[in-house]
Coordinates of C-alpha atoms and ligand atoms in Angstrom, one line a residue:
M17 CA -0.1 -0.3 0.0
A18 CA 1.5 3.3 -1.0
S19 CA 2.2 5.3 2.1
N20 CA 0.7 8.1 1.8
E21 CA -2.7 6.1 1.2
F22 CA -4.4 8.0 4.1
Q23 CA -2.8 11.6 3.8
A24 CA -5.3 14.5 2.9
L25 CA -5.3 14.7 -0.9
Q26 CA -2.8 16.9 -2.6
G27 CA -4.0 20.9 -2.3
M28 CA -6.8 20.5 0.5
S29 CA -5.4 21.2 3.5
D30 CA -6.7 20.4 7.2
I31 CA -7.2 23.8 9.1
H32 CA -6.3 23.5 12.5
A33 CA -5.2 25.6 15.9
P34 CA -3.5 28.0 16.2
E35 CA -4.2 29.1 12.9
I36 CA -7.6 28.3 12.7
Y37 CA -8.2 31.7 14.8
L38 CA -6.9 33.4 12.3
W39 CA -9.6 32.2 10.1
H40 CA -12.0 32.8 12.9
M41 CA -11.1 36.7 12.9
I42 CA -11.1 36.7 9.2
E43 CA -14.8 35.1 9.2
E44 CA -15.9 37.4 12.3
R45 CA -14.7 40.7 11.1
A46 CA -16.2 40.0 7.2
R47 CA -19.7 39.1 9.1
Q48 CA -19.4 42.7 10.9
L49 CA -18.8 44.3 8.2
F50 CA -21.4 42.8 5.5
S51 CA -24.1 43.6 7.9
C52 CA -22.8 47.3 8.0
Y53 CA -23.5 47.2 4.3
G54 CA -27.1 45.4 4.7
Y55 CA -25.6 42.0 3.2
E56 CA -27.4 38.8 4.4
E57 CA -25.3 35.4 4.7
L58 CA -26.2 32.7 2.1
R59 CA -25.1 29.2 2.0
T60 CA -25.7 27.1 -1.3
P61 CA -24.6 23.5 -1.5
S62 CA -21.4 22.8 -2.6
L63 CA -22.3 20.5 -5.5
E64 CA -24.3 21.9 -8.4
K65 CA -25.2 20.8 -11.9
L66 CA -22.6 21.1 -14.0
S67 CA -24.4 23.4 -16.6
I68 CA -24.7 26.1 -14.1
F69 CA -21.2 26.9 -14.1
K70 CA -21.0 26.4 -17.9
R71 CA -23.5 28.8 -18.7
S72 CA -22.8 31.2 -16.5
I73 CA -18.4 30.9 -16.2
G74 CA -18.2 30.4 -19.5
D75 CA -17.7 27.2 -21.9
T76 CA -14.2 28.2 -23.0
T77 CA -13.1 29.5 -19.9
D78 CA -9.9 27.8 -17.9
V79 CA -11.8 27.4 -15.0
V80 CA -14.7 25.4 -16.9
Q81 CA -12.3 23.8 -19.7
K82 CA -9.3 22.6 -17.5
E83 CA -10.1 22.9 -13.7
M84 CA -13.9 21.8 -12.7
Y85 CA -14.2 18.5 -10.8
A86 CA -17.3 17.6 -12.9
F87 CA -18.2 13.9 -12.9
E88 CA -21.4 11.8 -13.1
D89 CA -23.7 10.3 -10.5
R90 CA -25.0 7.5 -10.1
G91 CA -27.7 8.3 -11.6
G92 CA -25.9 9.4 -14.7
R93 CA -26.8 13.2 -13.7
E94 CA -23.4 15.8 -14.7
L95 CA -22.8 17.5 -11.3
A96 CA -19.2 19.5 -10.4
L97 CA -18.2 21.0 -6.8
R98 CA -18.3 24.7 -7.5
P99 CA -15.1 26.3 -8.6
E100 CA -16.5 29.8 -7.4
G101 CA -19.5 31.3 -5.6
T102 CA -21.2 33.6 -8.3
A103 CA -23.1 30.7 -10.4
G104 CA -24.7 29.2 -7.4
T105 CA -25.9 32.7 -5.8
I106 CA -27.1 33.8 -9.0
R107 CA -29.0 30.4 -9.7
H108 CA -30.7 30.6 -6.3
L109 CA -31.4 34.1 -7.0
A110 CA -33.1 33.6 -9.7
G111 CA -35.2 31.5 -8.2
R112 CA -36.6 33.9 -5.9
G113 CA -38.1 36.4 -9.0
E114 CA -38.0 39.8 -8.3
E115 CA -36.5 39.5 -4.9
G116 CA -33.9 38.3 -6.3
Q117 CA -33.2 41.3 -8.6
N118 CA -32.1 43.3 -5.7
A119 CA -30.7 41.4 -3.5
R120 CA -27.2 41.7 -1.5
V121 CA -25.9 38.2 -0.2
F122 CA -22.3 37.1 1.2
Y123 CA -20.8 34.0 1.2
I124 CA -17.7 32.6 3.2
S125 CA -17.5 29.2 1.6
P126 CA -15.2 26.2 0.3
M127 CA -14.5 26.1 -3.6
F128 CA -12.9 23.6 -5.7
R129 CA -10.2 23.9 -8.4
C130 CA -8.2 21.0 -9.4
E131 CA -5.5 23.3 -10.5
R132 CA -1.8 22.1 -11.2
P133 CA -0.6 22.7 -7.5
Q134 CA 1.6 25.1 -6.7
A135 CA 2.5 27.8 -4.5
G136 CA -0.9 29.7 -3.5
R137 CA -2.4 27.7 -5.7
K138 CA -5.1 24.9 -3.7
R139 CA -7.4 22.4 -5.2
Q140 CA -9.8 23.0 -2.0
F141 CA -9.8 26.6 -1.2
H142 CA -12.0 29.2 0.6
Q143 CA -13.7 32.5 -0.2
V144 CA -15.4 35.5 1.1
G145 CA -17.3 37.3 -1.4
V146 CA -20.3 39.2 -2.1
E147 CA -23.1 40.0 -5.0
D148 CA -24.8 42.7 -5.1
T149 CA -27.8 42.2 -7.8
G150 CA -29.3 45.4 -9.5
E151 CA -29.2 47.6 -12.5
P152 CA -26.1 48.6 -13.5
N153 CA -24.9 51.6 -11.7
P154 CA -21.0 52.7 -11.5
L155 CA -21.9 53.8 -7.7
A156 CA -22.6 50.2 -6.8
D157 CA -19.8 48.7 -8.2
A158 CA -17.7 51.5 -6.5
E159 CA -19.5 50.8 -3.3
C160 CA -18.2 47.4 -4.2
I161 CA -14.9 47.8 -4.4
A162 CA -14.7 50.4 -1.1
L163 CA -16.4 47.7 0.8
Q164 CA -13.5 45.1 -0.1
Q165 CA -10.8 47.8 0.7
Q166 CA -12.8 48.2 4.0
L167 CA -12.4 44.8 4.7
L168 CA -8.6 44.5 4.0
E169 CA -8.5 47.4 6.7
A170 CA -10.7 45.8 9.2
W171 CA -8.2 42.4 9.0
G172 CA -5.4 44.8 9.3
L173 CA -3.6 44.1 6.1
T174 CA -1.7 47.0 4.0
G175 CA 0.2 46.7 1.0
S176 CA -1.9 45.9 -1.0
K177 CA -3.2 47.2 -4.5
I178 CA -6.2 47.1 -6.5
Q179 CA -6.4 47.7 -10.2
I180 CA -9.4 48.3 -12.4
N181 CA -10.4 47.9 -16.2
S182 CA -13.6 47.5 -18.1
R183 CA -14.8 44.8 -20.5
G184 CA -17.7 47.0 -21.6
T185 CA -20.9 45.5 -22.5
K186 CA -21.6 42.5 -23.9
E187 CA -21.7 44.2 -27.8
D188 CA -18.7 46.6 -26.7
Q189 CA -17.2 42.9 -25.8
K190 CA -18.2 42.1 -29.2
L191 CA -16.8 44.6 -31.3
I192 CA -13.6 44.8 -29.2
S193 CA -13.3 40.8 -29.9
D194 CA -13.5 41.5 -33.7
N195 CA -10.9 43.9 -33.3
L196 CA -8.8 42.0 -31.4
R197 CA -9.1 39.3 -33.6
Q198 CA -8.1 41.3 -37.0
L199 CA -5.4 43.1 -35.3
L200 CA -3.7 40.0 -33.7
D201 CA -4.0 38.2 -36.9
E202 CA -0.8 38.7 -38.2
H203 CA 1.0 38.0 -34.8
R204 CA -1.2 34.3 -34.5
G205 CA 2.1 32.5 -35.4
D206 CA 4.1 34.4 -32.8
L207 CA 1.2 33.7 -29.7
C208 CA 1.7 30.7 -27.5
D209 CA -0.7 27.6 -27.7
D210 CA -3.0 28.3 -25.7
C211 CA -3.7 31.9 -26.8
Q212 CA -3.8 30.7 -30.7
R213 CA -6.9 28.7 -29.2
R214 CA -8.2 31.6 -27.5
M215 CA -8.0 33.5 -30.8
D216 CA -11.1 31.8 -31.9
E217 CA -12.4 31.0 -28.9
N218 CA -12.0 34.0 -26.4
V219 CA -9.8 36.7 -27.8
L220 CA -10.3 38.9 -24.7
R221 CA -8.0 36.7 -22.7
V222 CA -5.3 37.1 -25.1
I223 CA -4.8 40.6 -23.9
D224 CA -3.5 39.6 -20.4
C225 CA -1.7 36.0 -21.5
K226 CA 1.0 35.9 -19.0
N227 CA 3.7 34.5 -21.6
E228 CA 6.5 37.1 -22.6
K229 CA 5.7 37.1 -26.2
C230 CA 1.9 37.3 -26.0
K231 CA 2.5 40.5 -23.5
A232 CA 4.9 42.2 -25.9
I233 CA 2.5 41.4 -28.6
A234 CA -0.5 42.6 -26.0
A235 CA 1.5 46.2 -25.6
T236 CA 1.5 46.9 -29.1
L237 CA -2.5 46.5 -29.0
P238 CA -5.1 50.3 -28.8
E239 CA -6.8 49.8 -25.4
M240 CA -9.9 47.8 -24.9
R241 CA -11.6 51.3 -23.7
S242 CA -11.0 52.3 -27.3
F243 CA -13.0 50.0 -29.1
M244 CA -16.0 51.1 -26.5
T245 CA -19.0 52.8 -26.9
Q246 CA -18.8 56.6 -24.9
E247 CA -21.2 55.3 -22.7
S248 CA -19.3 52.6 -21.7
Q249 CA -16.1 54.6 -21.3
D250 CA -18.0 57.3 -19.1
Y251 CA -19.2 54.1 -17.0
L252 CA -16.0 52.7 -15.8
D253 CA -15.0 56.8 -15.4
T254 CA -17.9 57.3 -13.1
V255 CA -16.5 54.4 -11.2
I256 CA -12.9 55.6 -10.6
E257 CA -14.1 59.1 -9.9
T258 CA -16.2 58.2 -7.0
L259 CA -13.3 55.9 -5.7
G260 CA -11.2 59.1 -5.7
Q261 CA -13.6 61.0 -3.8
M262 CA -14.7 58.3 -1.4
G263 CA -10.5 58.2 -0.8
V264 CA -10.1 54.5 -2.3
E265 CA -6.7 54.7 -4.5
V266 CA -7.4 52.2 -7.6
E267 CA -4.8 52.1 -10.0
Y268 CA -6.1 51.8 -13.9
D269 CA -4.9 48.6 -15.8
R270 CA -5.6 48.4 -19.5
N271 CA -4.9 44.9 -20.1
L272 CA -6.8 43.4 -17.2
V273 CA -9.8 41.6 -18.5
R274 CA -10.4 38.6 -15.7
G275 CA -11.1 34.9 -16.7
L276 CA -14.7 34.4 -16.3
D277 CA -16.7 35.2 -19.2
Y278 CA -19.8 37.0 -16.9
Y279 CA -18.3 40.1 -16.9
V280 CA -19.4 43.2 -18.0
H281 CA -18.7 46.4 -17.7
T282 CA -16.1 47.1 -14.4
V283 CA -13.9 44.4 -13.8
W284 CA -10.9 44.6 -10.9
E285 CA -8.5 42.5 -9.0
I286 CA -6.3 42.9 -5.7
T287 CA -2.9 42.0 -5.3
H288 CA -0.1 42.0 -2.7
G289 CA 3.6 42.0 -3.0
A290 CA 3.6 39.4 -0.2
L291 CA 2.5 36.4 -2.9
G292 CA 5.0 35.0 -5.4
A293 CA 3.4 34.7 -9.1
Q294 CA -0.4 33.6 -7.7
N295 CA -0.8 37.5 -6.4
A296 CA -4.4 38.0 -6.5
I297 CA -5.7 37.8 -2.7
A298 CA -9.4 39.2 -4.6
G299 CA -11.2 39.6 -8.1
G300 CA -14.3 41.1 -8.8
G301 CA -16.7 42.5 -11.2
R302 CA -20.0 43.3 -12.5
Y303 CA -21.7 40.9 -14.6
E304 CA -24.8 39.6 -16.2
I305 CA -26.0 36.1 -16.1
A306 CA -29.1 34.5 -17.1
L307 CA -30.0 31.0 -15.1
G308 CA -33.8 31.7 -14.9
K309 CA -36.4 33.6 -17.0
K310 CA -34.3 36.7 -16.4
A311 CA -31.0 37.6 -16.6
I312 CA -29.6 39.1 -13.6
P313 CA -27.3 42.2 -13.6
G314 CA -25.5 42.5 -10.7
V315 CA -21.8 43.4 -9.1
G316 CA -19.8 41.4 -6.4
F317 CA -16.3 40.0 -5.6
A318 CA -14.3 37.2 -4.0
M319 CA -11.0 36.9 -1.5
G320 CA -9.3 33.9 -1.6
I321 CA -9.2 33.3 2.8
E322 CA -5.7 31.3 2.1
R323 CA -4.2 34.4 0.6
V324 CA -4.9 36.8 2.5
I325 CA -3.6 34.9 5.5
T326 CA -0.4 34.4 3.8
S327 CA -0.3 38.6 3.2
L328 CA -1.7 39.0 6.5
E329 CA 1.5 36.7 7.7
A330 CA 4.0 39.0 6.1
C331 CA 2.5 41.7 7.6
G332 CA 3.4 40.6 10.7
V333 CA -0.3 39.4 11.9
T334 CA 0.3 36.1 13.7
A335 CA -2.6 33.1 14.6
G336 CA -1.7 34.0 18.1
Q337 CA -2.6 37.1 18.6
F338 CA -6.3 35.9 18.4
A339 CA -6.2 32.6 20.0
P340 CA -8.5 32.7 23.2
K341 CA -6.3 33.1 26.4
G342 CA -7.1 33.7 30.1
G343 CA -10.2 32.1 32.1
L344 CA -9.3 29.8 35.1
W345 CA -7.8 26.5 35.6
L346 CA -8.7 24.6 38.6
V347 CA -6.0 22.4 40.5
S348 CA -7.6 19.4 42.5
L349 CA -5.2 17.8 45.2
G350 CA -7.0 14.6 46.1
D351 CA -10.0 12.6 44.8
E352 CA -12.5 14.6 46.6
A353 CA -11.2 17.8 45.5
L354 CA -11.4 16.5 41.9
A355 CA -15.3 15.2 42.6
A356 CA -16.0 18.7 44.1
N357 CA -14.0 20.5 40.7
M358 CA -16.0 18.5 38.4
Q359 CA -19.3 20.4 39.7
L360 CA -17.5 23.9 39.8
A361 CA -16.1 23.6 36.2
R362 CA -19.6 23.2 35.1
E363 CA -21.1 25.7 37.0
L364 CA -18.3 28.3 36.0
R365 CA -18.8 27.3 32.3
G366 CA -22.1 27.7 32.6
K367 CA -21.5 31.2 33.3
G368 CA -19.9 31.5 29.9
L369 CA -16.2 31.8 32.0
R370 CA -13.2 29.5 29.8
C371 CA -12.5 27.1 32.8
G372 CA -9.9 24.1 32.5
M373 CA -8.9 21.3 35.0
E374 CA -6.9 18.0 34.8
L375 CA -9.5 15.1 34.9
A376 CA -6.9 13.0 37.3
A377 CA -5.7 14.5 40.5
K378 CA -2.1 14.6 39.2
S379 CA 1.1 16.4 41.1
M380 CA 0.8 20.1 41.8
K381 CA 3.5 20.5 39.5
A382 CA 2.0 18.7 36.4
Q383 CA -1.7 20.4 36.8
M384 CA 0.0 23.6 36.9
R385 CA 2.0 23.2 34.1
K386 CA -0.9 22.7 32.5
A387 CA -2.5 25.9 33.4
N388 CA 0.7 27.8 32.7
R389 CA 0.2 26.0 28.9
A390 CA -3.6 26.9 28.5
G391 CA -2.6 31.0 29.6
A392 CA -5.0 30.5 32.4
E393 CA -5.2 34.2 34.0
K394 CA -5.8 32.7 37.5
V395 CA -5.7 29.0 39.2
I396 CA -7.9 28.0 42.0
I397 CA -6.2 25.2 44.2
R398 CA -8.3 23.0 46.5
G399 CA -7.5 20.0 48.3
E400 CA -8.8 18.5 51.4
D401 CA -9.0 21.1 53.6
E402 CA -10.2 24.0 51.6
I403 CA -13.3 21.9 51.0
A404 CA -14.0 21.1 54.4
K405 CA -13.6 24.8 55.1
G406 CA -15.4 25.9 51.6
T407 CA -12.7 27.8 50.6
A408 CA -10.1 27.7 47.9
I409 CA -6.3 29.3 47.4
V410 CA -6.7 31.4 44.6
K411 CA -3.4 32.3 42.4
D412 CA -2.6 35.2 40.3
M413 CA -0.8 33.9 37.5
E414 CA 0.5 37.0 35.8
D415 CA 2.0 38.1 39.4
G416 CA 2.4 35.0 41.1
S417 CA 0.2 36.2 44.5
Q418 CA -1.9 34.1 46.2
E419 CA -4.6 34.2 48.7
E420 CA -7.3 31.9 50.2
M421 CA -11.3 32.9 49.9
G422 CA -14.5 31.8 50.4
L423 CA -15.7 30.1 47.5
D424 CA -18.6 32.7 47.3
D425 CA -15.8 35.2 46.8
V426 CA -13.9 33.2 44.3
L427 CA -17.5 32.5 42.4
R428 CA -17.7 36.3 42.3
I429 CA -14.4 37.3 41.1
A430 CA -14.3 34.7 38.5
Ligands
HAM18 P1 -11.3 34.4 -9.2 O1 -10.3 35.7 -9.7 O2 -11.6 33.2 -9.9 O3 -13.2 35.4 -9.2 O4 -11.3 34.0 -8.2 C1 -11.1 34.6 -6.5 C2 -10.5 35.1 -5.7 O5 -10.1 33.4 -5.3 C3 -8.7 35.1 -5.9 O6 -8.1 36.5 -6.5 C4 -7.9 34.0 -5.2 O7 -7.4 35.0 -4.2 C5 -8.7 32.9 -4.8 N1 -9.0 31.6 -5.7 C6 -9.2 31.4 -6.8 N2 -8.6 29.9 -7.0 C7 -7.7 29.7 -6.0 C8 -6.8 28.6 -6.0 N3 -6.7 27.4 -6.6 N4 -6.3 28.4 -4.8 C9 -6.4 30.1 -3.8 N5 -6.9 30.7 -3.9 C10 -7.6 30.5 -5.0 C11 -14.3 34.7 -8.6 O8 -13.8 33.8 -8.4 C12 -15.4 35.3 -8.9 N6 -16.7 34.6 -9.0 C13 -15.5 36.5 -8.1 C14 -16.8 37.2 -8.3 C15 -17.9 37.6 -7.2 N7 -16.9 38.1 -9.1 C16 -18.2 38.7 -9.0 N8 -18.8 38.6 -8.2

């Protein structure tokens, strides 16, 4: 049997203490801020019909073509583990009729992409995301980006950069694609294999290809926005101006396209210098997705929690800062005290206090060691004598002082 038979799958990690405390901080602060903006939580299933992703993300995208965990279930139904959260969210909102056309929802969920494993690329990763549905409105796009920036601040993350561009409307995109295809035709042979395929299927993606040769060719092309209607260009300008008025700094990136087909108008990405090649901590944009009778317009973003954590750690934010500490530790000298402490611990925990104890009357030294490790603020020591008198010795772990007091007083100061 292979030695890794019972290990977790490659690209999928167990998340445990102390790192889990960073996750809790990230999730709690996100929930708090989302509530200030009027977003409500949505939890959709991890598994959806494959057609939902094909239809919304796009048949020719890398996510759909190369990265999905797609399979047939026992009934021959084509399913896929969600590679992102927008498609499932819109599937849900489409089922809610008019209400779904004007909703604000957020999610904190695992996503799955069967990518080639490398630093920053997981096969199960987690996104904190929002979707705000409603007719295109540059102020909604600006507010969405501002929310994201405020979230980074709430997490204590500094040094990130927001890049923004526009893909225009669907009509603009057709015009942009036709023009690009014409202009790129003479360079076809110099493009990478992926881009040669993209020329026919998804020519916009040639513009943000990371291959050096493709980049050099893309740099010779006119800006995408030059093929858009004035209205679409004004839309992008309003988003950028509004953000400027709100004090949110963004950088216009003429080559930012994003890899999902549902986008129209504004697209953006947030990067952080602490990350390597996979330097995007977040991506977002305005979209239009048709999964019901009526297409749903909206705007949203998703931030990759694993990448946020790597960036936070590079900024000196550590999990230990958020680990629970303090509280009480009960030390039992003898079996009688042990039995009495079982009852006392139950009472203290019932009051919402963090309270630990050893479940065997071990030596005082061993029990104190445990109290120290748990970061207890105070230790309550009881033996036969204290039980008989109805008292306890309370030791302050910070200054080492100790005093004997009545049990009622112990409960009062706890
Ligand atoms: P995305 O750019 O594909 O956008 O993913 C958003 C973020 O998820 C990325 O910036 C990255 O931080 C994280 N991420 C993606 N793939 C991986 C991976 N393999 N390992 C670790 N982290 C990863 C979306 O998913 C869109 N649904 C965002 C959106 C919401 N647009 C509108 N609404």
